[in-house]
Coordinates of C-alpha atoms and ligand atoms in Angstrom, one line a residue:
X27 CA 0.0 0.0 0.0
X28 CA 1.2 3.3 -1.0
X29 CA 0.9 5.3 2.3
X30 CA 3.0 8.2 1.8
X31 CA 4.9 11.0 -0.3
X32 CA 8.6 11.9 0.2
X33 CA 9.5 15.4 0.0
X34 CA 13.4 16.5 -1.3
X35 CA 14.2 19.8 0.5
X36 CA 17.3 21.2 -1.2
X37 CA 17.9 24.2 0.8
X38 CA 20.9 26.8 1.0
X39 CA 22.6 25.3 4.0
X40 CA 21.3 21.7 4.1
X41 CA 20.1 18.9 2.5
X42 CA 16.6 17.4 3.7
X43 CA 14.3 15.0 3.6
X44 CA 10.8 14.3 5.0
X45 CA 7.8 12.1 4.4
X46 CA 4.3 12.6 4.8
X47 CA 1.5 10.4 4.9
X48 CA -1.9 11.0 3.5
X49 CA -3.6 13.6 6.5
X50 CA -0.1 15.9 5.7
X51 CA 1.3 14.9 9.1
X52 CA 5.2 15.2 8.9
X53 CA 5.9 11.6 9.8
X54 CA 10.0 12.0 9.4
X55 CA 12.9 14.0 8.8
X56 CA 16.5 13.9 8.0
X57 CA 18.7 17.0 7.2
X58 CA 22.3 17.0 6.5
X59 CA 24.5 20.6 6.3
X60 CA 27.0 21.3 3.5
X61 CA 29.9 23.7 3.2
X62 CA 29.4 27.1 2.3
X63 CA 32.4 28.7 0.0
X64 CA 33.4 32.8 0.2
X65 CA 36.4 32.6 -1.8
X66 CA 36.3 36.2 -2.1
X67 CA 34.4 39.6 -1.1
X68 CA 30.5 38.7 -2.3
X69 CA 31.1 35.2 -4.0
X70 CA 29.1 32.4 -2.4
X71 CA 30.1 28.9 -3.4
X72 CA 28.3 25.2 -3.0
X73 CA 30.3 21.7 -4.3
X74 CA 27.6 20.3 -6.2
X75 CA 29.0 17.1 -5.4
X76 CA 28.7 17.5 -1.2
X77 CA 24.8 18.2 -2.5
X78 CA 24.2 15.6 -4.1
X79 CA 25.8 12.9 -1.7
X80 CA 24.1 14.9 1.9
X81 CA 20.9 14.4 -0.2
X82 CA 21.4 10.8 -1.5
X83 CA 22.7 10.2 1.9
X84 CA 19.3 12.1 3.8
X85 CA 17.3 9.6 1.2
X86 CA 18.6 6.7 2.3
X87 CA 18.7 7.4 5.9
X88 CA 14.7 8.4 6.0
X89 CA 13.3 5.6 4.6
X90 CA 16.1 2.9 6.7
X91 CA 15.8 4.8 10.1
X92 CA 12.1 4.3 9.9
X93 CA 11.5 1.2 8.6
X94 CA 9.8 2.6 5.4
X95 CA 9.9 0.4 1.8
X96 CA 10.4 2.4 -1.0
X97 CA 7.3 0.5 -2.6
X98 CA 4.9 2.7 0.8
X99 CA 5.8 5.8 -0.9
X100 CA 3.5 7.0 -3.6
X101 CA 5.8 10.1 -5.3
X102 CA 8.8 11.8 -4.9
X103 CA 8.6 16.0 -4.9
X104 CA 11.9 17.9 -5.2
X105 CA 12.2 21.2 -4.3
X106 CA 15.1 23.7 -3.9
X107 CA 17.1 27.0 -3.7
X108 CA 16.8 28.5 -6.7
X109 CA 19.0 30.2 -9.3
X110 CA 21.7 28.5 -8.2
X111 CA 23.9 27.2 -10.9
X112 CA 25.4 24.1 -12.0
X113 CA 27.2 23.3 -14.8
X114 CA 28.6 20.0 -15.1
X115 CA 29.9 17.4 -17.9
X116 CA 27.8 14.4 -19.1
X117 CA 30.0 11.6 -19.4
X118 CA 31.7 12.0 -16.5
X119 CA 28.8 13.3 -14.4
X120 CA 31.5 16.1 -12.8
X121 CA 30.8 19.5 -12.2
X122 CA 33.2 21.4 -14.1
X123 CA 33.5 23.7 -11.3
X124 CA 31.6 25.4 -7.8
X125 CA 28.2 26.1 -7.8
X126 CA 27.5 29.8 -8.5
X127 CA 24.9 30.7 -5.5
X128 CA 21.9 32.9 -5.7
X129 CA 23.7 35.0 -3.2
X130 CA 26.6 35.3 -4.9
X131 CA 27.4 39.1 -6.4
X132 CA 30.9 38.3 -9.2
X133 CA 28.9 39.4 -12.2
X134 CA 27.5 43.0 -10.7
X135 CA 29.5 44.8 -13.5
X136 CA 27.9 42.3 -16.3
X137 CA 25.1 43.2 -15.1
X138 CA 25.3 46.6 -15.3
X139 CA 27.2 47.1 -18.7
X140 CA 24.0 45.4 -20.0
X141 CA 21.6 47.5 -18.4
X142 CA 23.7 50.5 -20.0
X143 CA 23.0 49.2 -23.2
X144 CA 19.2 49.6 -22.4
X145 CA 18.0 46.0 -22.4
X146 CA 16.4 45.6 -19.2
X147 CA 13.0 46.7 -20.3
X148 CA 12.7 44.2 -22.4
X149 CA 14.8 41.4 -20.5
X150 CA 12.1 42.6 -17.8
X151 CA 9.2 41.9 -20.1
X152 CA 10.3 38.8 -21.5
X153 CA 11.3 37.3 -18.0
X154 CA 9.3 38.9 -15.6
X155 CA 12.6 40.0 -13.9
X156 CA 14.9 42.7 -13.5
X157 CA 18.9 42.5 -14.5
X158 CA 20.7 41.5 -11.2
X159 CA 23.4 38.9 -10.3
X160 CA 20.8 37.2 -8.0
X161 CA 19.7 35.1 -11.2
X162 CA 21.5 32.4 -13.2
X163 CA 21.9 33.7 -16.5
X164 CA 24.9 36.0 -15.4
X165 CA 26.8 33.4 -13.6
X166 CA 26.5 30.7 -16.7
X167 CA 27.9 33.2 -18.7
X168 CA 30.4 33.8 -16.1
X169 CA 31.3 30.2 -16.1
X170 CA 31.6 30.0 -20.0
X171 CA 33.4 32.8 -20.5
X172 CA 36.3 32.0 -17.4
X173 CA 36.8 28.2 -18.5
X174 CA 37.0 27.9 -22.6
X175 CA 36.9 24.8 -23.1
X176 CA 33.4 24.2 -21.6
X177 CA 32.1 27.0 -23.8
X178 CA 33.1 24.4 -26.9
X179 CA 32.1 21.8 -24.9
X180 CA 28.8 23.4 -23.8
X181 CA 27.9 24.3 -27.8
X182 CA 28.0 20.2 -29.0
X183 CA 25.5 19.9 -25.8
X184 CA 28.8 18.1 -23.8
X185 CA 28.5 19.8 -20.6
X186 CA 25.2 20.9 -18.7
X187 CA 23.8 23.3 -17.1
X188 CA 21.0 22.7 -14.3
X189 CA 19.9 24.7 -11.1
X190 CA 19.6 22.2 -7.8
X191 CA 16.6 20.5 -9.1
X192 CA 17.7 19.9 -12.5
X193 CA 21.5 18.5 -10.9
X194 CA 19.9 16.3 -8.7
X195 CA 17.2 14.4 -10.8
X196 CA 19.7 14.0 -13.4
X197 CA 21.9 12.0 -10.5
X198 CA 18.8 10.7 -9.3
X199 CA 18.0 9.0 -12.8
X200 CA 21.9 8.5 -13.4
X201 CA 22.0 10.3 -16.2
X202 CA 18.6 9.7 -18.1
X203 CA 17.2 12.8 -17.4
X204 CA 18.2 16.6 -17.6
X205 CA 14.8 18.3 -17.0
X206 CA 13.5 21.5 -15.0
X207 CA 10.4 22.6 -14.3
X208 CA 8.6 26.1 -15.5
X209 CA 8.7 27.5 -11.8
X210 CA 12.4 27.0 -11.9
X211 CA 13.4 28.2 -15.4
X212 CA 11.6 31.3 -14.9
X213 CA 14.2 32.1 -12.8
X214 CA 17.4 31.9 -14.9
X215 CA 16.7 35.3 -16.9
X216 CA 16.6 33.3 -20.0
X217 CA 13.0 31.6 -20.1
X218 CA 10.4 33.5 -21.6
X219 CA 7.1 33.1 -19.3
X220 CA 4.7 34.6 -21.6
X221 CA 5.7 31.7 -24.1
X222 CA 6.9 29.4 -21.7
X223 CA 10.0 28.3 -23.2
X224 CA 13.6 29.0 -23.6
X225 CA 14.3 32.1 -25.4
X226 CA 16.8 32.3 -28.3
X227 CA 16.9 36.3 -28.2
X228 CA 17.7 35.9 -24.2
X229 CA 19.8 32.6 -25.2
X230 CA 21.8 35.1 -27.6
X231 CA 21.7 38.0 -25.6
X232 CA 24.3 35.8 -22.2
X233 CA 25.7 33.6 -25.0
X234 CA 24.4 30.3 -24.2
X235 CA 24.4 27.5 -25.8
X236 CA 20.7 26.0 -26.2
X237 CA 22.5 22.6 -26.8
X238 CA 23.5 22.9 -22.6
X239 CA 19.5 23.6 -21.0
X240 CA 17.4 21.5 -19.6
X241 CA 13.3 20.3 -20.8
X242 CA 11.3 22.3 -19.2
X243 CA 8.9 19.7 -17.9
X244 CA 5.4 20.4 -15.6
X245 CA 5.6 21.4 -12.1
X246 CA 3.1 18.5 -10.8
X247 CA 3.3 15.7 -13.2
X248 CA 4.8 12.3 -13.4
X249 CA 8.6 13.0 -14.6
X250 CA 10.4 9.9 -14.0
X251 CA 11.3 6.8 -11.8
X252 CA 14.2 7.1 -9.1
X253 CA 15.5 3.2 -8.3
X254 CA 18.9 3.7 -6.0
X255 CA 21.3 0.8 -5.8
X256 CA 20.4 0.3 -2.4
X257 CA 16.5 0.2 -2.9
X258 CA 14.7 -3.0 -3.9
X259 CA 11.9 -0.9 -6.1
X260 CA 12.0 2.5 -8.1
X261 CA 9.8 5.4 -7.0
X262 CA 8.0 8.1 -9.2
X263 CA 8.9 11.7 -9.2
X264 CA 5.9 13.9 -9.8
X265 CA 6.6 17.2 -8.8
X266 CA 9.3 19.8 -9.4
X267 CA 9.4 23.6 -8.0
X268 CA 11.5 26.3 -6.4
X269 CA 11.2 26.6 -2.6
X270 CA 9.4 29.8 -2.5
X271 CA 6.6 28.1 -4.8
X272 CA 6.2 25.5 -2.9
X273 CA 5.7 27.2 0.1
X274 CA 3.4 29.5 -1.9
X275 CA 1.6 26.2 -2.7
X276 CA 2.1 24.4 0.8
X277 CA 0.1 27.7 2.3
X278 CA -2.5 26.4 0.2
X279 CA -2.1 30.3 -2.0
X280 CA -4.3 28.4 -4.7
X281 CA -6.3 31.5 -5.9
X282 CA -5.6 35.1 -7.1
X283 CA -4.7 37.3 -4.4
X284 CA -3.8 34.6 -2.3
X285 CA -0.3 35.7 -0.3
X286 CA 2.2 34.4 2.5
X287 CA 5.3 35.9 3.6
X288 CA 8.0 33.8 4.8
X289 CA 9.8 35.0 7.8
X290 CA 13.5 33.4 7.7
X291 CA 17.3 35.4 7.5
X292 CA 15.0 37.2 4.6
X293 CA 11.4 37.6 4.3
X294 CA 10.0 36.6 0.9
X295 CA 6.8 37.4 -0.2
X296 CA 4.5 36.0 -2.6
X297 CA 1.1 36.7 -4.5
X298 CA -1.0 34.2 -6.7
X299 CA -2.5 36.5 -9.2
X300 CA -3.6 34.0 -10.8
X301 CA -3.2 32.9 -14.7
X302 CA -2.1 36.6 -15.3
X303 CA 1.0 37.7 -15.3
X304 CA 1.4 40.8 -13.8
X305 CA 3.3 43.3 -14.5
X306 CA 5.0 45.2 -11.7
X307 CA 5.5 48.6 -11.5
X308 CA 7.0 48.8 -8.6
X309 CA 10.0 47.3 -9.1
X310 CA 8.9 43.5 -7.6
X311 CA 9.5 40.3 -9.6
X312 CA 6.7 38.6 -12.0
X313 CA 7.6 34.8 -11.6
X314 CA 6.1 31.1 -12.6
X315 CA 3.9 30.2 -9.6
X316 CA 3.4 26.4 -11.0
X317 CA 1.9 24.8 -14.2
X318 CA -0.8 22.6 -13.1
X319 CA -3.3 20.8 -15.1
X320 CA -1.8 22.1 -17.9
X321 CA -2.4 25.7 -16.8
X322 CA -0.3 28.3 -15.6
X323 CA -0.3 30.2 -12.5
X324 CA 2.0 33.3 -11.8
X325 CA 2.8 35.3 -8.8
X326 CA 4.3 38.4 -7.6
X327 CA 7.0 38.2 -5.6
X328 CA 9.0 40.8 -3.3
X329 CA 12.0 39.9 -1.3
X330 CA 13.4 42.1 1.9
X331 CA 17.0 40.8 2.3
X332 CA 17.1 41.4 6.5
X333 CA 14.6 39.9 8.2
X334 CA 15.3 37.2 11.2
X335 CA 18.9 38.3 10.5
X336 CA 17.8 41.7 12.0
X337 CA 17.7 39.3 15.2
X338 CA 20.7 37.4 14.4
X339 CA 22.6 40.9 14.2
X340 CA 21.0 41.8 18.3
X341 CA 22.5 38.6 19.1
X342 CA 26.1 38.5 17.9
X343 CA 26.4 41.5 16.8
X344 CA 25.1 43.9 19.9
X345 CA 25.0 41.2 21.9
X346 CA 21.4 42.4 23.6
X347 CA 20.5 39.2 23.6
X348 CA 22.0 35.5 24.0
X349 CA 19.2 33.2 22.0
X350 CA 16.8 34.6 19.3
X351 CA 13.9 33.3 20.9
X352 CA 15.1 35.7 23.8
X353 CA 13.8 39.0 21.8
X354 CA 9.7 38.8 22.6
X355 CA 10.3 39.0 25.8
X356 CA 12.6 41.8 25.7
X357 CA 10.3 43.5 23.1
X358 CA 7.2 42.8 25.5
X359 CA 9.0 44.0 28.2
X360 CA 8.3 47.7 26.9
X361 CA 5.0 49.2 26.1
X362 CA 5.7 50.7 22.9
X363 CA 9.2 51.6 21.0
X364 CA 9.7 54.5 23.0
X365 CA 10.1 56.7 20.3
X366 CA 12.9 54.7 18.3
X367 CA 12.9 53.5 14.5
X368 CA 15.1 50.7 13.4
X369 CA 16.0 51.4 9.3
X370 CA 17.5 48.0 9.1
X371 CA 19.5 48.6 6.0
X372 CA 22.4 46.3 6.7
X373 CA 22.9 44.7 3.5
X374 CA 21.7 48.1 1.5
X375 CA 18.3 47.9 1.0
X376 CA 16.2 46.0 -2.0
X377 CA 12.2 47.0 -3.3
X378 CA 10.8 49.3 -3.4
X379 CA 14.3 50.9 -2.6
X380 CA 16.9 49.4 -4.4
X381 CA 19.8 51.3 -2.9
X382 CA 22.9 48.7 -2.5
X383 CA 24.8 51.3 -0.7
X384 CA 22.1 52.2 2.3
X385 CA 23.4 51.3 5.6
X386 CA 21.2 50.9 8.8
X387 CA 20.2 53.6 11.5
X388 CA 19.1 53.8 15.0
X389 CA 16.5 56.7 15.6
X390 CA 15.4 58.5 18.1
X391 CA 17.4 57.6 21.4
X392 CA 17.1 59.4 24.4
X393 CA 18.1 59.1 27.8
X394 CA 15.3 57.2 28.5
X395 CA 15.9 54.7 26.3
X396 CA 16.2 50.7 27.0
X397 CA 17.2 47.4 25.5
X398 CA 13.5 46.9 24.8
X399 CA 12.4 49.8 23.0
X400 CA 15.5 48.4 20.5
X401 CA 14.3 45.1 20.1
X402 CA 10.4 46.1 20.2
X403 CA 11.9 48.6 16.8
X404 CA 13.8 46.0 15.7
X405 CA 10.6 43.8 15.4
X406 CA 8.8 46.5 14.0
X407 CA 11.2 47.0 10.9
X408 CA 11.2 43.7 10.1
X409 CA 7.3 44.4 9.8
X410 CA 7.6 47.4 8.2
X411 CA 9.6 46.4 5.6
X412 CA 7.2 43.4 4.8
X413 CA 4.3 46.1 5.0
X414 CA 6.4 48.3 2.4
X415 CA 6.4 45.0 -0.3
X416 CA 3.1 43.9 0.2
X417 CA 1.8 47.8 -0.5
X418 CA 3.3 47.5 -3.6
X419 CA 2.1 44.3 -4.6
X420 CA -1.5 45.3 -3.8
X421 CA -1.0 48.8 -5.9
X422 CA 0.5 46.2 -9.0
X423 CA -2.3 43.7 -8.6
X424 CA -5.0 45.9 -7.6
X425 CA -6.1 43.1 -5.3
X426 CA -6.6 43.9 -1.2
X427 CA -6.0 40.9 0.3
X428 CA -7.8 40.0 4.0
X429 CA -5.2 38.1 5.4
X430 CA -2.2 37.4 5.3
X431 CA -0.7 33.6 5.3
X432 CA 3.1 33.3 7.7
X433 CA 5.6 31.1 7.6
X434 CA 9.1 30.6 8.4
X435 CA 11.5 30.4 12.0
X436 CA 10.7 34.3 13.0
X437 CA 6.8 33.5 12.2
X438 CA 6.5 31.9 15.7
X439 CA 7.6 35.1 17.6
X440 CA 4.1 36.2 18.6
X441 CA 4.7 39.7 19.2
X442 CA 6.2 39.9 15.6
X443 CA 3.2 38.6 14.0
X444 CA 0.8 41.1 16.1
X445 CA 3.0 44.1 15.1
X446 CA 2.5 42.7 11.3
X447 CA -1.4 42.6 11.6
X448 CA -1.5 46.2 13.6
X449 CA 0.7 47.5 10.9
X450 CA -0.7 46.0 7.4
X451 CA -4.5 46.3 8.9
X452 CA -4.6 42.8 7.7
X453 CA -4.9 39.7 10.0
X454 CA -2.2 37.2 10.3
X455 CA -2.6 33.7 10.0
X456 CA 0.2 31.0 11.1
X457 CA -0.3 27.5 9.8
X458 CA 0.6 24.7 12.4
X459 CA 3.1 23.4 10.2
X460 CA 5.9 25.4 9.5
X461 CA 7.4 23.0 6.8
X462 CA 5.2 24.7 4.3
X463 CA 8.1 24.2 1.4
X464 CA 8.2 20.4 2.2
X465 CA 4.5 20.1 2.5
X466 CA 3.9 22.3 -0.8
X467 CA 6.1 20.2 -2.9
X468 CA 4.6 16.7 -1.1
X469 CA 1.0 18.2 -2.4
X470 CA 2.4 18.8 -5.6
X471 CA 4.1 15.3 -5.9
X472 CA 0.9 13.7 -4.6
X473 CA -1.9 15.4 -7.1
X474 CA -0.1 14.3 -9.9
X475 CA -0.1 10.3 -8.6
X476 CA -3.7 10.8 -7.3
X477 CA -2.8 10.3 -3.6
X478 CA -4.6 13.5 -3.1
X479 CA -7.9 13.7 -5.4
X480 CA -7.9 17.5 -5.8
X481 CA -7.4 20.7 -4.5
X482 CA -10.3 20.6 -2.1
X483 CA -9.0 17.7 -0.5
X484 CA -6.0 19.3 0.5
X485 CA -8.0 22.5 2.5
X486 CA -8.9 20.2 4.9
X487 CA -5.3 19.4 6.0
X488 CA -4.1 23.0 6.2
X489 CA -4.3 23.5 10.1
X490 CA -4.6 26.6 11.5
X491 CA -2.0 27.3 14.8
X492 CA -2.8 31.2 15.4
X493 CA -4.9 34.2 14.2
X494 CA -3.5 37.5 14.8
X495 CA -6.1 39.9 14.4
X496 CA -5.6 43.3 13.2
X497 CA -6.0 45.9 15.5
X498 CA -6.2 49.7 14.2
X499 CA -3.9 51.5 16.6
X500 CA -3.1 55.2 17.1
X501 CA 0.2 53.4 17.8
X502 CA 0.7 51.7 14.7
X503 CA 0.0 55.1 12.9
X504 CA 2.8 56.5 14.7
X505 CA 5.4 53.5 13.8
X506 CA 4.6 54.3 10.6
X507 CA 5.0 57.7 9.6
X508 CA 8.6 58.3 12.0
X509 CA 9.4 54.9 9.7
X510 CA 8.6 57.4 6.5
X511 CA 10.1 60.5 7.8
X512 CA 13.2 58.7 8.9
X513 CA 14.0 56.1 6.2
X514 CA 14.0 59.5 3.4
X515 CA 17.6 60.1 5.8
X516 CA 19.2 56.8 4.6
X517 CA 18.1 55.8 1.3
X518 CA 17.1 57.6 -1.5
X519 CA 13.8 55.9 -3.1
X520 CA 14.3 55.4 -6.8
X521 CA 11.2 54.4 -8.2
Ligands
LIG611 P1 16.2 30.3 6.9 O1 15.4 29.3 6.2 O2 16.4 31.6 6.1 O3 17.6 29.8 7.3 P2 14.5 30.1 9.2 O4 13.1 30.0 8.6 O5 15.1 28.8 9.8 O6 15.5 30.8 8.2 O7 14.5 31.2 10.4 C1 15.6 31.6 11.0 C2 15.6 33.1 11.3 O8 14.5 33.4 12.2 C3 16.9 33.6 11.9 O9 17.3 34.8 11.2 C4 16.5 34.0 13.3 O10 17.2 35.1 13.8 C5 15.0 34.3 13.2 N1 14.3 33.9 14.5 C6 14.3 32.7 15.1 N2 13.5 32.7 16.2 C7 13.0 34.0 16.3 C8 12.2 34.7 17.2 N3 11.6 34.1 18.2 N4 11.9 36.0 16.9 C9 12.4 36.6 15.9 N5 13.2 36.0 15.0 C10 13.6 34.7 15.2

């Protein structure tokens, strides 16, 4: 009997893996780090390799520490970062060198000399995106153009490229398949999501080689069969998508208007709008959501590069604190911020910004200022910020939303979360789960084999933890203009 799905979550810092059986109860998980690489100032580096053996290794160790047969599971889902690139040769199965990661900044310059040539409006209409290092295109041309001989290589369709997903199902298969799906590809800068497909302008445009890219296969769909040595019977993999999708999906986001913001180091937040694409004028990403049923489904999506890490930085950098979790109290421990704003511009700052060279401020101190009217402002730009990119994203959709869907480690500070309704006028809502990328790409995986019916079936296993309900304060009216008054000190706003 086929009693359960297996979720692959190929994350940033780890490899995981976790099953679910047929109510969406997490039944086990397995999660194994890899190395990060700086080799210099704003490279980020992953060994492709170290990915694929934590995950084969995460596989394995699932199904033997639990006593599950591969023949109980019903599908396999794979989700993953995303934009990260891989390029790697196919008869030896070798990367032909580091992963370029998302985070990784080398081809800033590239980036701009082409938006100096005036291509970015229609880069930006063909991909939904704008012309930054964060997505692959830049860094497989990177690759190409530093080692030669995989450019040759790469034209006669020798060598590979993949992100995560594409790297690990072609290990997964050994070899037989070198797929991606849409939600993925729309996020190299070189697939056109009006026409969903690869496109040769874009193609021509970073000088790569078609021969090199992957089919661009359905998000929820049967793909393939995975059968490792060490299992006695193959399963199916029927799903594909980027980790921000899936969560999208695991949040059960199915219809227009339909948004959750993920509260990790970052908060990313993302809209359904839909089979639309929208355009945004506001400077926020247009991206594949998921093709389902043969249709597809878009979303706007807005990222705030500090978010937890905001609380990281209290911790080891100011040392106010000693754990994370420490902070709602010492927020609580105030009744308000006490007249201080936290612009938490430590990386520069992204939408509706975009100022790289911003740094952070602390205003307002007095004498009577404490510890707690820091951290209660540090909570509240974290909000802020997420208010800021979901303003914009209603103004591009035209949709009000009524509330809005949380997720992520930050998400279970409860103070945070009743700042964010107070300051959107929007209630929050926190699912019990907080594996929503796992559970989105086990719903995926399980449509497509028929282990879930439909889409209805699956409402009834979204559980509710906690409701935050908006409160209009004079309070949160304050917050919000000093945020407006101060941040114009910091960063200039460009759009
Ligand atoms: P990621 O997937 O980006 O690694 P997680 O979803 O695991 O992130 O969340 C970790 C982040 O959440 C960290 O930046 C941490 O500072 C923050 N965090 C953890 N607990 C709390 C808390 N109680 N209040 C606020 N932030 C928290």
């Amino acid at each position: 009997m086929k009693k359960y799905i297996l979720s692959i979550d190929a994350g940033t810092t780890s490899s995981r893996a976790l099953i679910f059986d047929h109510k969406g109860q997490e039944i086990a998980k397995v999660q194994h780090e890899f190395k990060q690489y700086f080799p210099k100032e704003s490279w980020v580096e992953h060994d492709a390799t170290e990915i694929w053996n934590t995950q084969k290794s995460a596989l394995l160790e699932i199904l033997s520490q639990h006593q599950i047969a591969p023949n109980e599971i019903a599908a396999l889902g794979i989700t993953n970062q995303r934009e990260t690139t891989v390029v790697w040769d196919k008869s030896t199965g070798k990367p032909v060198c580091k992963a370029i990661v998302w985070q990784d900044r080398r081809t800033s310059k590239y980036c701009a000399n082409i938006k100096e040539k005036g291509l970015e409006t229609l880069i930006k209409k063909k991909t939904g995106l704008l012309l930054d290092p964060y997505f692959s295109a830049t860094k497989l041309n990177w690759i190409l153009n530093t080692h030669k001989e995989v450019r040759e290589k790469a034209e006669k369709g020798e060598v590979l490229f993949g992100t995560i997903d594409s790297w690990l199902i072609w290990n997964l298969t050994n070899g037989r398949l070198h797929v991606t799906d849409s939600s993925n590809a729309s996020r190299t800068l070189l697939f056109n999501i009006h026409e969903k497909q690869w496109d040769q302008e874009l193609l021509d445009l970073f000088e790569i080689p078609r021969a090199m890219l992957p089919k661009v296969v359905s998000t929820s769909a049967k793909i393939g069969e995975v059968k490792l040595s060490e299992w006695d019977s193959s399963i199916p993999i029927c799903a594909i998508a980027g980790d921000q999708q899936a969560a999208l999906f695991g949040q059960l986001c199915f219809d227009s208007g339909d948004v959750k913001n993920t509260y990790g180091t970052g908060c990313f937040c993302m809209m359904n709008t839909g089979t639309v694409p929208v355009e945004s004028k506001n400077k926020m990403l247009t991206t594949i959501a998921w093709e389902l049923n043969g249709t597809t489904h878009y979303a706007l999506e807005g990222s705030v590069f500090i978010g937890g890490a905001l609380i990281q930085w209290l911790r080891d950098g100011l040392e106010l604190i000693e754990k994370t979790d420490e902070v709602e109290a010492l927020a609580a421990s105030v009744n308000d911020n006490g007249g201080i704003t936290f612009i938490s511009a430590l990386t520069g700052i992204g939408a509706p910004y975009w100022d790289p060279m911003a740094t952070g401020g602390v205003f307002g101190i007095t004498r009577g200022t404490k510890k707690g009217h820091i951290a209660r402002a540090a909570l509240e730009a974290i909000a802020m910020r997420s208010r800021e990119i979901i303003i914009e994203m209603q103004k591009d959709s035209g949709i009000q939303f009524s509330n809005l869907k949380a997720d992520g480690g930050a998400s279970k500070n409860n103070l945070l979360m009743q700042i964010q309704a107070n300051l959107l006028n929007t209630n929050v809502v926190r699912p019990k789960t907080t594996e929503t990328t796992a559970i989105g790409i086990a719903f995926l995986a399980g449509l497509a084999c028929g282990f879930w019916k439909n889409q209805e079936e699956l409402k009834v296993l979204w559980q509710r933890d906690q409701e935050f309900k908006a409160q209009p304060l004079e309070d949160s009216k304050k917050i919000i203009a000093l945020w407006n008054e101060r941040i114009t000190k910091i960063v200039k706003h460009e759009s």
